[in-house]
Coordinates of C-alpha atoms and ligand atoms in Angstrom, one line a residue:
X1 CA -9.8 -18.3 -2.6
X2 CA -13.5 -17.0 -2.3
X3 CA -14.7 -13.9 -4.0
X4 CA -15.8 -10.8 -2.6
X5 CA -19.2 -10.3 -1.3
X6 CA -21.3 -7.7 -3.7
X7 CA -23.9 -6.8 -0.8
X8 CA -23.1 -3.4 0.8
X9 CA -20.8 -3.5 3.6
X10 CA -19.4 -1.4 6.1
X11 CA -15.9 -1.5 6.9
X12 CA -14.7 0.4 10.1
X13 CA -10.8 0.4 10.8
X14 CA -9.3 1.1 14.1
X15 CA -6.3 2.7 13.8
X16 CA -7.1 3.9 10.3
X17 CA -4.6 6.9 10.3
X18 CA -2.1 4.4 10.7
X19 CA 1.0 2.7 8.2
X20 CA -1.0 -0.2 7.7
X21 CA -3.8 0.8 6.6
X22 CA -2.4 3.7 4.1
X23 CA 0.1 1.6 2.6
X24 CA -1.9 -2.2 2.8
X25 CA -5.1 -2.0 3.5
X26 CA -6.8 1.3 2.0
X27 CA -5.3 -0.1 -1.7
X28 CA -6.7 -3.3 -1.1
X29 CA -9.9 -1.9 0.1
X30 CA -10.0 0.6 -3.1
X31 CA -9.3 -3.0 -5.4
X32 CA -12.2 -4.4 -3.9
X33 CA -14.7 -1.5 -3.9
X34 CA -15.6 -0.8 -7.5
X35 CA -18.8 -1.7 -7.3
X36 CA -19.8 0.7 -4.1
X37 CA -20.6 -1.6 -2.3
X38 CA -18.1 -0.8 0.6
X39 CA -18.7 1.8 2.9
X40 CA -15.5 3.0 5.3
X41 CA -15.3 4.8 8.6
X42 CA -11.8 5.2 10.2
X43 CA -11.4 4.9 13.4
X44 CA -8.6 6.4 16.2
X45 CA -7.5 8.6 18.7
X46 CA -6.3 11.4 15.9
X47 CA -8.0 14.4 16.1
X48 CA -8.4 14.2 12.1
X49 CA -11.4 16.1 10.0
X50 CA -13.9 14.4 7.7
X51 CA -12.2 16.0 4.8
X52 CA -8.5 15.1 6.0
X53 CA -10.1 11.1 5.9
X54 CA -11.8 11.3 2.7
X55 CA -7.8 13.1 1.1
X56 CA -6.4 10.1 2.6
X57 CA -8.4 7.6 1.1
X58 CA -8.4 8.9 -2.1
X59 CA -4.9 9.1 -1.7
X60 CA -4.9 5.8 -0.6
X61 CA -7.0 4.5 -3.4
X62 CA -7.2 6.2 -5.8
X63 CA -10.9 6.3 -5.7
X64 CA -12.7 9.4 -5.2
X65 CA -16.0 7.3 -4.8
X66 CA -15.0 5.4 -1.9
X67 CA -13.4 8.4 -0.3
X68 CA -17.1 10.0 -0.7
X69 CA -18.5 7.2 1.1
X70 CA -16.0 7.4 4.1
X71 CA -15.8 9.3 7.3
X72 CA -13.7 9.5 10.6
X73 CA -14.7 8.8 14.1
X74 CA -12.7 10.2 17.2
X75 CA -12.3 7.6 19.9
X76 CA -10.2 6.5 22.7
X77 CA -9.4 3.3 22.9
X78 CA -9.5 3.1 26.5
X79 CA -13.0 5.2 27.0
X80 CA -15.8 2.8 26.3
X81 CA -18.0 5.9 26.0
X82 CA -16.9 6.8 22.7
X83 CA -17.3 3.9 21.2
X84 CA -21.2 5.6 21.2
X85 CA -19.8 7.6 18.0
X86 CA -19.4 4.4 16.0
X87 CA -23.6 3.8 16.4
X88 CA -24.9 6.0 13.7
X89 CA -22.8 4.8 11.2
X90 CA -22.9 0.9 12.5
X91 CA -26.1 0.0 13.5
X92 CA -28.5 2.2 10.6
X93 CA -29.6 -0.3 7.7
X94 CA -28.4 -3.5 9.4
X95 CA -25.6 -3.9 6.2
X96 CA -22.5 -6.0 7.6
X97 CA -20.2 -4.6 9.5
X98 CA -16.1 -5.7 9.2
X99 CA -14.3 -3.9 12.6
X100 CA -10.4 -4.2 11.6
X101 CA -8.2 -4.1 14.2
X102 CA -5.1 -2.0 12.7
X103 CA -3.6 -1.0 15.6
X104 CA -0.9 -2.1 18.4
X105 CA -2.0 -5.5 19.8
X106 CA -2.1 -3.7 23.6
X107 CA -5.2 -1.8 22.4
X108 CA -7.0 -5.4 21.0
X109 CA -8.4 -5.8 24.4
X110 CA -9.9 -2.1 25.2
X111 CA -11.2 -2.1 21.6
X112 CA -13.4 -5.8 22.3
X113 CA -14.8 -4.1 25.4
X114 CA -15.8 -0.8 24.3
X115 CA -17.2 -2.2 21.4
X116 CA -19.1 -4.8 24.0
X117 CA -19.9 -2.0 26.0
X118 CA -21.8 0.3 22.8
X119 CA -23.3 -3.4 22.3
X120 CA -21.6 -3.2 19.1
X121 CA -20.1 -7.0 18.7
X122 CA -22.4 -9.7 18.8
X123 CA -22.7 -13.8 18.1
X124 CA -24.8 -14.4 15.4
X125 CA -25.0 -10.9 14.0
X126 CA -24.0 -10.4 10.7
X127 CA -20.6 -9.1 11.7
X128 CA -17.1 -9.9 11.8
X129 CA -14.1 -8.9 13.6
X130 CA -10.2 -9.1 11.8
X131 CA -7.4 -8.6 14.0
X132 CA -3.6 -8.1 13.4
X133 CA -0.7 -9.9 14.2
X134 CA 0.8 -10.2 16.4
X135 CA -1.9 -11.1 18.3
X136 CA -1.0 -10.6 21.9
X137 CA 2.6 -10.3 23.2
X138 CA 2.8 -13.8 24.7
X139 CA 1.2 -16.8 25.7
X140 CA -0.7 -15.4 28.1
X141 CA -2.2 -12.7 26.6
X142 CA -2.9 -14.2 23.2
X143 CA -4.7 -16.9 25.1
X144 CA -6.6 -13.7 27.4
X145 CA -7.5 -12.2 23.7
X146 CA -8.6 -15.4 22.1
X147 CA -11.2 -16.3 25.3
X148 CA -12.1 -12.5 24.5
X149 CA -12.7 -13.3 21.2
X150 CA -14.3 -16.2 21.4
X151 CA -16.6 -14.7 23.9
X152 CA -17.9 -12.1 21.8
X153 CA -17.9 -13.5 18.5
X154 CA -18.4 -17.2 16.8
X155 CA -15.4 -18.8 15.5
X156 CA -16.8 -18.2 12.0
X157 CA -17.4 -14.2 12.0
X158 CA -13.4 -14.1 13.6
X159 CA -10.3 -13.7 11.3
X160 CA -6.5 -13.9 12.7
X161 CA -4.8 -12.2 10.4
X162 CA -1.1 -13.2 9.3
X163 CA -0.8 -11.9 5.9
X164 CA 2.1 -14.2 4.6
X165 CA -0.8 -16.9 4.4
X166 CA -2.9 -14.8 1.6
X167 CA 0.5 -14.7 -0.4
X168 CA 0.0 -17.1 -3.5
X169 CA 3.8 -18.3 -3.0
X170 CA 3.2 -19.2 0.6
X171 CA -0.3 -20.7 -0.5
X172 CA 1.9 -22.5 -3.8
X173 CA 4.0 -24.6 -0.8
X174 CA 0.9 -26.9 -0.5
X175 CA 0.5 -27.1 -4.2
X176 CA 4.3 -28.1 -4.4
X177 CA 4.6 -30.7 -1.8
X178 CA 1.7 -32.3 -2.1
X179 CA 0.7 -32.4 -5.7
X180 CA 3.9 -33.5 -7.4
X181 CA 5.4 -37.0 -6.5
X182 CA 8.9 -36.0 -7.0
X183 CA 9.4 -33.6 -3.9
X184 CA 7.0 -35.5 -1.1
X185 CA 9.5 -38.8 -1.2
X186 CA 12.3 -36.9 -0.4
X187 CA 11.0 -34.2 2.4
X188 CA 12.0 -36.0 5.9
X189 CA 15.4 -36.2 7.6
X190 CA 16.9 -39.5 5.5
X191 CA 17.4 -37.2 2.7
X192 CA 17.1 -33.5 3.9
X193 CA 20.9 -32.3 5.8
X194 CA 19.1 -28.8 6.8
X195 CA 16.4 -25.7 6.2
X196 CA 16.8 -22.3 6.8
X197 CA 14.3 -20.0 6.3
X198 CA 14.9 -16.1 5.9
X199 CA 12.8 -13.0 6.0
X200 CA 14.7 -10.1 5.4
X201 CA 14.3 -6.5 4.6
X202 CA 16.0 -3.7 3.5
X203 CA 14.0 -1.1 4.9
X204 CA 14.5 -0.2 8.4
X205 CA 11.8 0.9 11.1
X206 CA 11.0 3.9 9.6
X207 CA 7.9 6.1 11.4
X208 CA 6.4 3.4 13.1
X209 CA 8.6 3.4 16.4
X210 CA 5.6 3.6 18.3
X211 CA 4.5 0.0 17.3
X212 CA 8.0 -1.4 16.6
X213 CA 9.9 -0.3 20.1
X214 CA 7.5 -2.2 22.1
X215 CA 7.2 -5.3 20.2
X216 CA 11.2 -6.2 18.4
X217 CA 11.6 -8.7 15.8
X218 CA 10.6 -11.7 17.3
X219 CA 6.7 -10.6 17.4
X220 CA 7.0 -8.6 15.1
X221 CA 7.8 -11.4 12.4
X222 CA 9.0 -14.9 14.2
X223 CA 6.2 -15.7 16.0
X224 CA 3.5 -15.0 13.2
X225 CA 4.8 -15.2 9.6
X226 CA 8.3 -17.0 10.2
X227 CA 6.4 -20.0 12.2
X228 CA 4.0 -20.5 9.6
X229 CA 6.1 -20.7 6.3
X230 CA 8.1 -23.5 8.6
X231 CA 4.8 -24.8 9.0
X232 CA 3.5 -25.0 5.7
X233 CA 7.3 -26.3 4.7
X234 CA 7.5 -29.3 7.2
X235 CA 3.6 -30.1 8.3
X236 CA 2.8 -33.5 7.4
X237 CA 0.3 -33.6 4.6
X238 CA -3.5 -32.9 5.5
X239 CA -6.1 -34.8 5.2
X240 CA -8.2 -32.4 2.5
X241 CA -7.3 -29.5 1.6
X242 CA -10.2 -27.6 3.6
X243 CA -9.1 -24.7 6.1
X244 CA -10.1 -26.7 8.8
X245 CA -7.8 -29.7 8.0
X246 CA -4.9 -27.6 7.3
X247 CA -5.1 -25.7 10.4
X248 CA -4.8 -29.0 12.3
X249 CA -1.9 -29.8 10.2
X250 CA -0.1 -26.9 11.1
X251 CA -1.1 -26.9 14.2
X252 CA 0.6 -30.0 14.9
X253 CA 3.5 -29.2 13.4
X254 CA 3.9 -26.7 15.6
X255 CA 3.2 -28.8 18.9
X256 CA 6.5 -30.8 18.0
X257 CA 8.6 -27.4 17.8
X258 CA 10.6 -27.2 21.0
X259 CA 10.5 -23.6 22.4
X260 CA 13.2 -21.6 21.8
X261 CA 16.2 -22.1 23.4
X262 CA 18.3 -18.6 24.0
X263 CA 21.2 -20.5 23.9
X264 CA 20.9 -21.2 20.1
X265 CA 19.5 -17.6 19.2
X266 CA 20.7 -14.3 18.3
X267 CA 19.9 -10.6 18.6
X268 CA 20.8 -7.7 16.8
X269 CA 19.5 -4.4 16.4
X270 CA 21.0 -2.3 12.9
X271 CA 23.4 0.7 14.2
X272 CA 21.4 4.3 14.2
X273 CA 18.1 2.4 15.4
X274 CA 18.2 4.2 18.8
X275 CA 18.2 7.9 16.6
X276 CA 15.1 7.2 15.3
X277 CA 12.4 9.3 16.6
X278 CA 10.3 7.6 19.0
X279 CA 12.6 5.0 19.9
X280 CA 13.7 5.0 23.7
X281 CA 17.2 6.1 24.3
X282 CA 19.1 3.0 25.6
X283 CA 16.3 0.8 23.7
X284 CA 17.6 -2.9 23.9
X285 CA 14.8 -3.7 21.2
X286 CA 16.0 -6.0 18.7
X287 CA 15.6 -5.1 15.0
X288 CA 17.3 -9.1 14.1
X289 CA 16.6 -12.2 15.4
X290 CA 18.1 -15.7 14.7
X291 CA 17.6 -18.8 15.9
X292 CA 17.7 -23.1 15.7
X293 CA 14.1 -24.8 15.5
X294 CA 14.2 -28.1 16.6
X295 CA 11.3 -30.3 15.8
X296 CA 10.7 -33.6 17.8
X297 CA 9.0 -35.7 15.0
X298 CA 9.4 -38.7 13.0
X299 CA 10.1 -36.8 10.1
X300 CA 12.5 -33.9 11.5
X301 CA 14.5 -35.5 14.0
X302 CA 18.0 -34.6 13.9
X303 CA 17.5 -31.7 11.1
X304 CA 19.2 -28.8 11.7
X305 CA 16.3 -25.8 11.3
X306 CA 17.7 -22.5 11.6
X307 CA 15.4 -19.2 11.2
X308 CA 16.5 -15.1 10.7
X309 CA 14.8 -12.1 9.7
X310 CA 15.5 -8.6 10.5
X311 CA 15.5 -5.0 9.2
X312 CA 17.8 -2.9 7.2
X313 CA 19.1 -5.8 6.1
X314 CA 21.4 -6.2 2.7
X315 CA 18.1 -6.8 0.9
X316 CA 14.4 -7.9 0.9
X317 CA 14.2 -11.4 0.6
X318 CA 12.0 -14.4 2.1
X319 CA 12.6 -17.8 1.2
X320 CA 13.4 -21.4 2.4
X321 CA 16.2 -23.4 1.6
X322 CA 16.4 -26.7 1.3
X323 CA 19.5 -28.4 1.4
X324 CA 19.7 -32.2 0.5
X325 CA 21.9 -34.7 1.5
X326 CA 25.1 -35.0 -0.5
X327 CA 24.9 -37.8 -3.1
X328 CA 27.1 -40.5 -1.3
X329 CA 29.5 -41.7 -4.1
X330 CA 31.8 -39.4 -7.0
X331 CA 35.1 -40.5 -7.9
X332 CA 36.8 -39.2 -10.8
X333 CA 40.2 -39.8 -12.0
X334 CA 40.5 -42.3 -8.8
X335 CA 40.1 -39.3 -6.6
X336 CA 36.4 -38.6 -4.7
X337 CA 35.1 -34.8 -6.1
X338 CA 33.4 -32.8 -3.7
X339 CA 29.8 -33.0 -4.5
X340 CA 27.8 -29.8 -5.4
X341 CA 25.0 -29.8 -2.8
X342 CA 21.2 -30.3 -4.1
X343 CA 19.1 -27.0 -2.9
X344 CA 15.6 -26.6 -3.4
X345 CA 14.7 -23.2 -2.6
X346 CA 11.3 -21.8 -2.0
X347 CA 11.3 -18.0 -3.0
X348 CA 8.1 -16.5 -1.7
X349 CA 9.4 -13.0 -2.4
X350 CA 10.5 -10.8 -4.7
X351 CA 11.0 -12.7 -7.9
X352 CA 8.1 -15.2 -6.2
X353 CA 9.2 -19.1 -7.6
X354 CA 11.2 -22.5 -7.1
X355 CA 14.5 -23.0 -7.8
X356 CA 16.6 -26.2 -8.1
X357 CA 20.3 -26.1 -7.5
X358 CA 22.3 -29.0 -8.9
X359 CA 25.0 -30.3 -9.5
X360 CA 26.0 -30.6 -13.6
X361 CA 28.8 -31.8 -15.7
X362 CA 30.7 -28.6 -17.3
X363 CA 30.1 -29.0 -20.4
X364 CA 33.7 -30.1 -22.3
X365 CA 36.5 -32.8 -22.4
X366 CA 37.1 -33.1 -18.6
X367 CA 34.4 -34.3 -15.7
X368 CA 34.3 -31.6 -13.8
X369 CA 30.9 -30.6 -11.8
X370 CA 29.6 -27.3 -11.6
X371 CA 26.4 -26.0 -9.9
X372 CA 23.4 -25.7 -12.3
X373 CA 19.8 -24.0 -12.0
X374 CA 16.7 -24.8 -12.9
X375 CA 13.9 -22.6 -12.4
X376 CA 9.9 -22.1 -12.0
X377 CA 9.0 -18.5 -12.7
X378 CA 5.8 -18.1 -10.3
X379 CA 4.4 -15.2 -11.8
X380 CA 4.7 -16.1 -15.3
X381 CA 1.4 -18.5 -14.5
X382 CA -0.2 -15.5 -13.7
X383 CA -2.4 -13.9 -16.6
X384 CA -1.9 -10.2 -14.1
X385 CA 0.2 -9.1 -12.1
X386 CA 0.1 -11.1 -8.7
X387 CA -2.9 -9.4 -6.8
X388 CA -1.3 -8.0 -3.4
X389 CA -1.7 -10.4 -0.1
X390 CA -4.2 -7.7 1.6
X391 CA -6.6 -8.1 -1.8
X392 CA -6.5 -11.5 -0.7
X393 CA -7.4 -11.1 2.9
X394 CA -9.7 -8.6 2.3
X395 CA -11.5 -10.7 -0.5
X396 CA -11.7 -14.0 1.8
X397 CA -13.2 -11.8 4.6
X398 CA -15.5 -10.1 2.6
X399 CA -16.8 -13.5 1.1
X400 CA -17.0 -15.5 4.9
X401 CA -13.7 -17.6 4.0
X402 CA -11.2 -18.9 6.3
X403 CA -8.4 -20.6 3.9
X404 CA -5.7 -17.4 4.5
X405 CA -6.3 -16.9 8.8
X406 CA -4.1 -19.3 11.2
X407 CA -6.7 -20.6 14.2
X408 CA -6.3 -19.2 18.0
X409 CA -4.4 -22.2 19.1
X410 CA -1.8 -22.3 16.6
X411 CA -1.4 -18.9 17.7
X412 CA -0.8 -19.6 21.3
X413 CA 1.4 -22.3 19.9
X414 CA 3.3 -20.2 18.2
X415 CA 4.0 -17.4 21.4
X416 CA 4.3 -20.8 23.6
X417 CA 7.4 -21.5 21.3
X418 CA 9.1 -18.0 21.1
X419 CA 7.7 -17.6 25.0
X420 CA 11.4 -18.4 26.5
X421 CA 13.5 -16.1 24.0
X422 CA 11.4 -13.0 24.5
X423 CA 11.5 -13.5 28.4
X424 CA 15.2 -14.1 28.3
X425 CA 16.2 -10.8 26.3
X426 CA 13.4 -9.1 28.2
X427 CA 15.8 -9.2 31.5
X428 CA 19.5 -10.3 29.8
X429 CA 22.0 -9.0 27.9
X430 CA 22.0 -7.0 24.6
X431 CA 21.5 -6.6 21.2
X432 CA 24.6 -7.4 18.7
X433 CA 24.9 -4.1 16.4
X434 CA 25.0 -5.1 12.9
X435 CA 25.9 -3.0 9.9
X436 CA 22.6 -1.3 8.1
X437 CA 23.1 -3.6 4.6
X438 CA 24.6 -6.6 6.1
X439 CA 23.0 -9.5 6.8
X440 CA 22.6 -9.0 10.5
X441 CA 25.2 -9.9 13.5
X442 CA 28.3 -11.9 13.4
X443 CA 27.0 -14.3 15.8
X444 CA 24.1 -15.2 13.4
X445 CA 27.0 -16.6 11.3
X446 CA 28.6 -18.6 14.1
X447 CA 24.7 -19.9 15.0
X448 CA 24.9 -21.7 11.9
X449 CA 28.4 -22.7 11.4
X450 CA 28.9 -23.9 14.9
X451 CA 26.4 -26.1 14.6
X452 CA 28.2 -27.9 11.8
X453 CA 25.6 -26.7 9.7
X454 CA 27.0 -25.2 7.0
X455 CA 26.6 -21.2 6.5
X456 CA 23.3 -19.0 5.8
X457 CA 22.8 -20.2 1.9
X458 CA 20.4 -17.3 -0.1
X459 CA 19.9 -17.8 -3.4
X460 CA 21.2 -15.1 -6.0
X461 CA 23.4 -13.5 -3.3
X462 CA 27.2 -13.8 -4.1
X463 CA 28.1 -14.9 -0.8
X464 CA 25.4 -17.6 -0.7
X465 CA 24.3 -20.8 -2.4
X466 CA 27.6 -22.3 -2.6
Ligands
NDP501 P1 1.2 2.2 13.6 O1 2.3 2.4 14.5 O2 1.2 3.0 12.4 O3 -0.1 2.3 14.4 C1 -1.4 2.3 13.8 C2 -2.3 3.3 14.6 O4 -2.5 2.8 15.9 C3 -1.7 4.7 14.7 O5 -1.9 5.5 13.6 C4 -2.4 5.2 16.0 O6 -3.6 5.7 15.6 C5 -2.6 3.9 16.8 N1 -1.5 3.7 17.7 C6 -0.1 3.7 17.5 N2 0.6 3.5 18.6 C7 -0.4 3.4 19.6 C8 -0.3 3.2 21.0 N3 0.9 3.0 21.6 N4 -1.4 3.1 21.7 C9 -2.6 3.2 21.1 N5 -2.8 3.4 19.8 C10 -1.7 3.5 19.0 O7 1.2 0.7 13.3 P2 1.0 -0.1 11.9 O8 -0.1 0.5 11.1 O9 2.3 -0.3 11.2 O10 0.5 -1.6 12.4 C11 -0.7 -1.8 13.0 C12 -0.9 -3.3 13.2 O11 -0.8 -3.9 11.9 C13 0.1 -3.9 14.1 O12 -0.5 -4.9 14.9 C14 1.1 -4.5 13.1 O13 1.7 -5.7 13.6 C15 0.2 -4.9 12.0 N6 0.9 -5.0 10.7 C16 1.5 -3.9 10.2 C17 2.2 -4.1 8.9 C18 2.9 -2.9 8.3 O14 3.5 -3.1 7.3 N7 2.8 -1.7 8.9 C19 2.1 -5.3 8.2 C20 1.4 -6.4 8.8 C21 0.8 -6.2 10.0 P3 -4.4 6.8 16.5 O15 -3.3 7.6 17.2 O16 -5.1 7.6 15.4 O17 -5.3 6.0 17.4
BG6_502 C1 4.5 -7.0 9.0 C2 5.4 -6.5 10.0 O1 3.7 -8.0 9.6 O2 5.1 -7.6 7.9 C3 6.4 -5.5 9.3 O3 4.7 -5.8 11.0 C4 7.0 -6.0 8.0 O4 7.4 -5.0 10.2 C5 5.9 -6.7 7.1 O5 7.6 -5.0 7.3 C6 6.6 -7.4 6.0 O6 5.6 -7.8 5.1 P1 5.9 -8.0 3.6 O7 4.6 -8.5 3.0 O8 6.3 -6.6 3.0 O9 7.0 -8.9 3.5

């Protein structure tokens, strides 16, 4: 990944007062800015005083230095005439300027004009323009904001952000498949039964209603993150290992994805979501989603993919398993022993590594097989502590680098794919209720086992990796 730039910078963040960028992006930011190089202005509809900024930052950061070098500038999204109180600060010494678009995806489009209207973006100027995911809220619109984008800014000054691509784990998938030639041989449907991937967490929606009602789990965390680690898991291998060549990877992965199909999906949303403040009263918003992936290739076809994630869950956890086929012969004592299935799974987080589940002989006088673990420690190859994904984003946008940013069209790929489930629950039916601390609906269960597929397998959890 590059290093960050040392010249000075400005960073300006819409929607600066919100969770984002107190939790994420203000302690990156604070990481990155010992050497004073970064200057910060928030941005926002909050009626907030210079001081109030500079105590959150510090706050934030930690770093009384960079909360002396930022301020606060009232706007309204929707007004291009305030975007006039952004000039002083933007266009002085002709430093870079970084605009980060924290906020709901509805406001990415008002926040490209009024910026266009204070003649604030510009191709070929020395500035660069990160947005959030999700970006847009379907096809449609995500291909509106990308012509919007592209408009106003060259490919190179824009950066998509999906954070679970500046992860080292998620970045470690390519290093695992394709640099050791014990894994690639076996990664395609003659010896692979299934993959599952999960992305749960234990925390619920807390404050950020506002953001969350409108927007469910499916764009919230299917359509961005959950798409790419299947990417990165099942793309065929790229060419180099340049951004460029593994977007294309990706992105054809995800052109053989068939879109959703409600029929093999699940809703849920955890019971005591519609008390929380901000959320609409008979909200049909789903806090869970689950659902098959079917990918028409010559190396998936016929492998059952199934996908969940989902709030106040029974704990955080995001990883893919892996199941292999069952060995196809073992007879003991003239009678044929069930076989103890071969998992690889792929922990991206917490406790970041690979495991191996296999089958072993328990050790003693009798053959009996019991399952057996072997393990890769991720962040034990790590002289520090694992630096945080937004120190990675931050750092590769700083320093002009594309590695950790999906491109515009997988993107669109990805909404085109979760297009037909969103439409569907937009008009039909209701979520399931699941339990806070369970792992989501019933019918998530059946998903999986009525497919003949087995059961949702999660590693460490004592109702899972059988
Ligand atoms: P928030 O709900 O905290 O919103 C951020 C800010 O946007 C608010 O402080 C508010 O600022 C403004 N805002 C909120 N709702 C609206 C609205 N309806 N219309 C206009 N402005 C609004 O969201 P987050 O900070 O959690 O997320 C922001 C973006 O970052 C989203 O796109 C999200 O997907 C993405 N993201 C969030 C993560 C997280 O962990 N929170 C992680 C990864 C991505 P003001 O009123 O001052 O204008
Ligand atoms: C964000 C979602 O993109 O990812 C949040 O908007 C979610 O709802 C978060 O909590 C999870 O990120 P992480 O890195 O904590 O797994």
């Amino acid at each position: 990944m590059a290093s960050a730039s040392r010249r000075p910078t400005d960073i300006v963040i819409f929607g600066a007062s919100g969770d984002l960028t107190r939790r994420k992006i203000l302690p990156a930011i604070g990481d990155l800015s010992r050497d004073g190089q970064i200057r910060l202005l928030g941005a926002g509809r909050s009626a907030m005083s210079q001081e109030a900024f500079k105590d959150l930052v510090a706050s934030a950061t930690g770093s009384q230095d960079l909360a002396a070098r930022s301020g606060w500038v009232q706007l309204d999204y929707d007004s291009p005439d305030t975007y006039e109180a952004l000039k002083p600060a933007v266009d002085g010494d002709g430093a870079p300027v970084i605009y980060y678009l924290a906020t709901p995806p509805a406001t990415f489009g008002s926040i490209l004009t009024g910026l266009t209207h204070a003649g604030l973006s510009g191709r070929g100027k020395d500035r660069s323009i990160v947005v959030e995911k999700p970006l847009g809220q379907d096809a449609s619109s995500a291909r509106t904001l990308n012509e919007q984008l592209e408009a106003l800014f060259d490919e190179s000054q824009i950066f998509r952000i999906d954070h679970y691509l500046a992860k080292d784990t998620v970045q470690n998938v390519l290093a695992f498949r394709f640099s050791n030639s014990l894994f690639e041989p076996v990664w395609n449907r003659t010896m692979i039964e299934s993959i599952q991937i999960t992305a749960a967490e234990e925390i619920d929606i807390g404050r950020r209603a506002g953001y969350y009602d409108s927007i469910g789990a499916v764009r919230d965390m299917v359509q961005n993150h959950v798409l790419q680690l299947l990417a990165l898991v099942t793309m065929e291998p790229p060419t180099t290992f340049d951004p460029s060549d593994i977007r294309k990877a990706k992105q054809e992965l995800l052109r053989a994805v068939e879109p959703l199909d409600p029929a093999t999906a699940v809703r849920g949303q955890y019971e005591g979501y519609l008390d929380a403040e901000g959320v609409g009263r008979d909200s049909r918003r789903e806090t869970f989603a689950a659902a098959r992936l079917v990918i028409e290739n010559w190396r998936w076809e016929g492998v059952p993919i199934f996908v969940r994630t989902g709030k106040a869950l029974r704990r955080q956890l995001t990883e893919a398993v892996i199941r292999l086929r069952d060995a196809p012969h073992l007879r003991v004592g003239g009678r044929r022993q069930r076989g103890i299935p071969t998992l690889v799974v792929i922990r991206f987080q917490p406790d970041e590594g690979i495991l191996l589940r296999i089958g072993a002989k328990r050790p003693g006088s009798r053959f009996e097989m019991v399952p057996a673990g072997m393990k890769l420690e991720y962040g034990r190859l790590a002289r520090q502590q694992l630096p945080d994904a937004y120190e990675n984003v931050l750092s590769e946008v700083l320093a002009g680098g594309h590695t950790v940013f999906p491109s515009g069209k997988e993107i669109e790929r990805s909404w085109e794919i979760v297009d037909p489930l969103l439409q569907s629950w937009e008009t039909e039916g209701h979520p399931e209720l699941y339990a806070r601390g369970s792992w989501g609906p019933a019918a998530a269960e059946d998903l999986v086992t009525g497919q003949g597929a087995g059961r949702w397998m999660t590693s460490g959890d004592e109702a899972g990796t059988q």
